[in-house]
Structure formats: C-alpha cells, structure tokens
Coordinates of C-alpha atoms and ligand atoms in Angstrom, one line a residue:
M1 CA -6.5 20.1 0.6
G2 CA -3.8 22.4 2.0
I3 CA -0.9 22.7 4.4
R4 CA -0.8 25.6 6.9
R5 CA 0.8 26.7 10.1
V6 CA -0.7 25.2 13.2
A7 CA -3.4 27.3 15.0
A8 CA -4.3 27.2 18.7
D9 CA -7.5 25.2 18.2
D10 CA -5.6 22.4 16.3
A11 CA -4.0 21.0 19.4
P12 CA -6.9 18.7 20.5
R13 CA -7.2 17.3 16.9
I14 CA -3.5 16.7 16.7
H15 CA -3.6 14.9 20.1
A16 CA -6.4 12.7 18.9
I17 CA -4.5 11.7 15.7
L18 CA -1.4 10.9 17.8
V19 CA -3.4 8.6 20.1
A20 CA -5.3 7.1 17.2
T21 CA -2.1 5.9 15.4
G22 CA -1.6 3.5 18.3
V23 CA 2.2 3.6 17.9
F24 CA 3.1 6.2 20.5
T25 CA 3.4 5.6 24.2
P26 CA 1.5 8.1 26.5
A27 CA 4.8 9.7 27.3
E28 CA 5.6 10.1 23.6
V29 CA 2.2 11.6 23.0
E30 CA 2.7 14.0 25.9
C31 CA 6.1 15.1 24.5
A32 CA 4.6 15.6 21.0
D33 CA 1.8 17.7 22.6
E34 CA 4.3 19.8 24.3
L35 CA 6.1 20.7 21.1
V36 CA 2.8 21.6 19.5
A37 CA 2.0 23.8 22.5
E38 CA 5.3 25.5 22.2
A39 CA 4.9 26.1 18.5
I40 CA 1.4 27.6 19.2
H41 CA 2.2 29.7 22.3
Q42 CA 5.9 30.7 21.7
P43 CA 6.2 30.9 18.0
D44 CA 9.0 33.5 18.2
K45 CA 11.3 30.9 19.8
G46 CA 11.2 29.0 16.4
D47 CA 12.6 25.8 17.8
Y48 CA 9.6 23.7 16.7
L49 CA 7.8 24.4 13.5
V50 CA 4.4 22.7 13.2
H51 CA 2.2 22.5 10.1
V52 CA -1.1 20.7 9.6
L53 CA -2.6 19.2 6.5
E54 CA -6.3 19.8 5.9
H55 CA -8.6 17.7 3.7
D56 CA -12.2 18.9 3.2
G57 CA -11.7 21.3 6.1
V58 CA -10.5 18.7 8.6
V59 CA -7.0 18.3 9.9
V60 CA -5.8 14.8 8.8
G61 CA -2.2 15.0 9.6
Y62 CA 0.6 17.1 11.0
V63 CA 4.4 17.5 11.0
C64 CA 6.8 19.0 13.5
Y65 CA 10.4 19.9 12.6
G66 CA 13.1 22.3 13.5
A67 CA 16.7 23.4 13.1
T68 CA 19.2 21.2 14.8
P69 CA 21.1 23.4 17.3
L70 CA 24.7 24.2 16.5
T71 CA 24.6 22.9 13.0
D72 CA 24.7 24.7 9.6
G73 CA 21.6 23.7 7.7
T74 CA 20.7 20.5 9.4
Y75 CA 17.1 20.0 10.6
D76 CA 15.3 17.3 12.6
L77 CA 11.9 16.1 11.7
Y78 CA 10.6 15.4 15.2
W79 CA 7.1 14.0 14.5
I80 CA 4.8 13.2 11.7
A81 CA 1.4 11.6 12.0
V82 CA -1.6 11.0 9.8
D83 CA -5.1 10.0 10.9
P84 CA -5.1 6.2 10.4
A85 CA -8.5 6.5 8.7
C86 CA -6.6 8.3 5.9
H87 CA -3.4 6.3 5.7
G88 CA -2.1 5.5 2.2
H89 CA -3.6 8.5 0.5
G90 CA -0.3 10.3 0.1
H91 CA -0.9 12.7 3.0
G92 CA 2.4 11.7 4.8
Q93 CA 4.3 12.1 1.6
R94 CA 2.8 15.6 1.0
L95 CA 3.8 16.7 4.5
I96 CA 7.4 15.5 4.0
A97 CA 7.6 17.1 0.6
F98 CA 6.3 20.3 2.1
V99 CA 9.0 20.3 4.8
E100 CA 11.8 19.6 2.3
S101 CA 10.5 22.4 0.0
E102 CA 10.5 24.9 3.0
L103 CA 14.0 23.9 3.9
R104 CA 15.4 24.0 0.4
S105 CA 14.2 27.6 0.1
S106 CA 15.7 28.6 3.4
G107 CA 19.1 27.0 3.1
G108 CA 18.3 23.7 4.7
R109 CA 20.9 21.0 3.7
L110 CA 20.1 17.8 5.6
L111 CA 16.9 16.5 7.1
L112 CA 17.2 13.8 9.7
I113 CA 14.5 11.6 11.1
E114 CA 14.9 9.4 14.2
T115 CA 12.7 6.5 14.7
S116 CA 12.4 3.2 16.5
G117 CA 13.7 -0.1 15.0
K118 CA 10.8 -2.0 16.6
D119 CA 8.7 -4.2 14.4
S120 CA 5.7 -2.1 15.1
Y121 CA 7.5 0.8 13.3
G122 CA 8.0 -1.4 10.2
P123 CA 5.4 0.5 8.2
T124 CA 6.9 3.8 9.3
Q125 CA 10.4 2.6 8.2
S126 CA 9.0 1.6 4.8
F127 CA 7.4 5.0 4.5
Y128 CA 10.7 6.9 5.1
L129 CA 12.5 4.6 2.6
R130 CA 9.7 5.2 0.1
C131 CA 10.1 9.0 0.6
G132 CA 13.8 8.7 -0.4
Y133 CA 15.4 8.6 3.0
R134 CA 18.2 6.2 3.8
E135 CA 19.4 4.8 7.1
L136 CA 22.4 6.8 8.1
A137 CA 22.9 5.4 11.6
R138 CA 21.5 2.9 14.0
I139 CA 22.2 2.7 17.7
P140 CA 21.3 -0.8 19.1
A141 CA 19.1 -0.9 22.3
F142 CA 18.9 2.9 22.4
Y143 CA 15.4 3.3 23.6
R144 CA 15.3 0.2 25.7
P145 CA 16.7 -3.4 25.3
G146 CA 15.7 -4.7 21.9
D147 CA 14.6 -1.2 20.7
D148 CA 17.2 0.4 18.4
K149 CA 17.3 4.0 17.3
I150 CA 17.4 4.4 13.5
V151 CA 18.5 7.7 12.0
Y152 CA 17.2 8.3 8.5
G153 CA 18.3 11.2 6.5
K154 CA 18.1 13.0 3.1
Y155 CA 20.6 15.5 1.8
L156 CA 18.5 18.2 0.2
D157 CA 20.9 19.6 -2.4
Ligands
COA201 C1 4.0 7.2 8.6 C2 2.8 7.9 8.2 C3 2.9 9.4 8.6 C4 2.6 7.8 6.6 O1 1.5 8.6 6.3 P1 0.6 8.1 5.0 O2 -0.3 9.3 4.7 O3 -0.1 6.8 5.3 O4 1.7 7.8 3.9 P2 1.5 8.0 2.3 O5 0.1 7.7 1.9 O6 2.0 9.4 1.9 O7 2.6 7.0 1.8 C5 3.7 7.4 1.1 C6 4.5 6.2 0.6 O8 4.8 5.3 1.7 C7 4.3 4.0 1.6 N1 3.7 3.6 2.8 C8 2.8 4.3 3.6 N2 2.4 3.5 4.6 C9 3.0 2.3 4.4 C10 2.9 1.1 5.1 N3 2.1 1.0 6.2 N4 3.7 0.1 4.7 C11 4.4 0.2 3.5 N5 4.5 1.3 2.9 C12 3.8 2.4 3.3 C13 3.1 4.2 0.6 O9 3.0 3.0 -0.1 C14 3.6 5.3 -0.3 O10 4.3 4.9 -1.4 P3 3.7 5.0 -2.9 O11 3.8 6.4 -3.2 O12 4.6 4.1 -3.6 O13 2.3 4.5 -2.8 C15 1.5 7.3 8.8 O14 1.5 6.0 8.5 C16 1.5 7.5 10.4 O15 0.9 8.5 10.9 N6 2.0 6.5 11.1 C17 2.0 6.5 12.5 C18 2.8 7.6 13.1 C19 4.3 7.4 12.9 O16 4.8 6.3 12.8 N7 5.0 8.5 12.7 C20 6.4 8.5 12.5 C21 7.2 8.5 13.7 S1 7.4 10.1 14.4

C-alpha cells in the first residue's frame, strides 16, 4: 500500500474509478480527466497535483488538489475517488491525510473541498465530516435548482 505521484499510464484506471463511483456526470468525469492529463503532461505548471493510492500493485483511488490562486496558503481539493469495490477500508481517509501532511510541510494553511448538497452525495458529506472537515459555506441552487454547493474546510495549523 502506498501513495505516489500520478504516472502517464494511470489515466485509464483513474477514469474507470471515476465512472465506477456512479456519482459523477459525464461532464464531471471529463473535467476530472482533464486535470489528471494536465498533471501528467504539464507537471511544471503545478496547478493540479495528482497522487494515486496503490493496494497490492493496483491503483484503488486518487486525489487531485492544488493551490488556490491569489491566496496565501489556501488549497482546493478538486477530486477524490476510491474504487467502489474498496470503499470503507480507509483509503479515502489515507488520501486526505496524505494531502494534509504534504500541505502542512509546505506552508499550507487551509484546505477547502467543494461538493454537492444532493442526497446522492450524502455518503461523501459524511466522509468529509468524519475526516474533520466542517461546512464553512453553502450556496443554495448553485449547480442547478435544488443542488447546493457546500464548501467544507479544515484549517491545518
Ligand atoms: C468519498 C470516498 C472517497 C471515501 O473513500 P473511502 O475509502 O470509502 O472512505 P474511508 O474508508 O477512508 O472512510 C473514512 C471515514 O468516512 C466514513 N465513510 C466513508 N464512506 C461513508 C459512507 N458511505 N457513509 C458514511 N460514512 C462513510 C467511514 O465510516 C470512515 O470513518 P471511520 O474511520 O469512523 O470508519 C469514496 O466513497 C468515493 O470515492 N466516493 C465517490 C466519489 C466522491 O464522492 N468523491 C468526492 C467528490 S469529489
């Protein structure tokens, strides 16, 4: 079990995990794929940092995060996904803890996570609360009527 930087041949596996979760629309999967592609092919830009978690040599989850432009020490966690076949084994928590540890050692101060308020995201919301995040803001009907944006956050100091 280990967490490492994304490699070029991880992209199809990450795509498969995103689809398998069943919570992302095709447009959301496409957007997530684009960020992974940028992390792989333009790593020097550094806008999107992508790491994968391997278990028995197989990628079972990934996380994508990056510095929020024009802030001092604020970061966004853009995507996190774990293969549904492996949910509930602590992989998600390991990925979040990894990001927090990386940020703490590089001056990160605040990690924000935006997610949908839809019922289908209930398990995800529980997951963030369980990881010590709290709801810092909510914008009603942000994504579409009846679909709020929730901003979770954790101050890292
Ligand atoms: C959210 C997600 C990454 C969590 O990954 P995971 O590996 O299943 O989570 P973990 O096993 O690390 O769980 C960590 C904690 O959250 C809790 N948790 C995880 N899934 C949960 C669920 N469905 N309902 C309630 N609590 C849950 C666990 O009980 C655990 O707490 P514990 O330590 O007290 O047992 C995973 O469910 C996922 O990929 N979901 C679909 C994609 C998604 O919604 N991504 C976020 C939007 S970008």
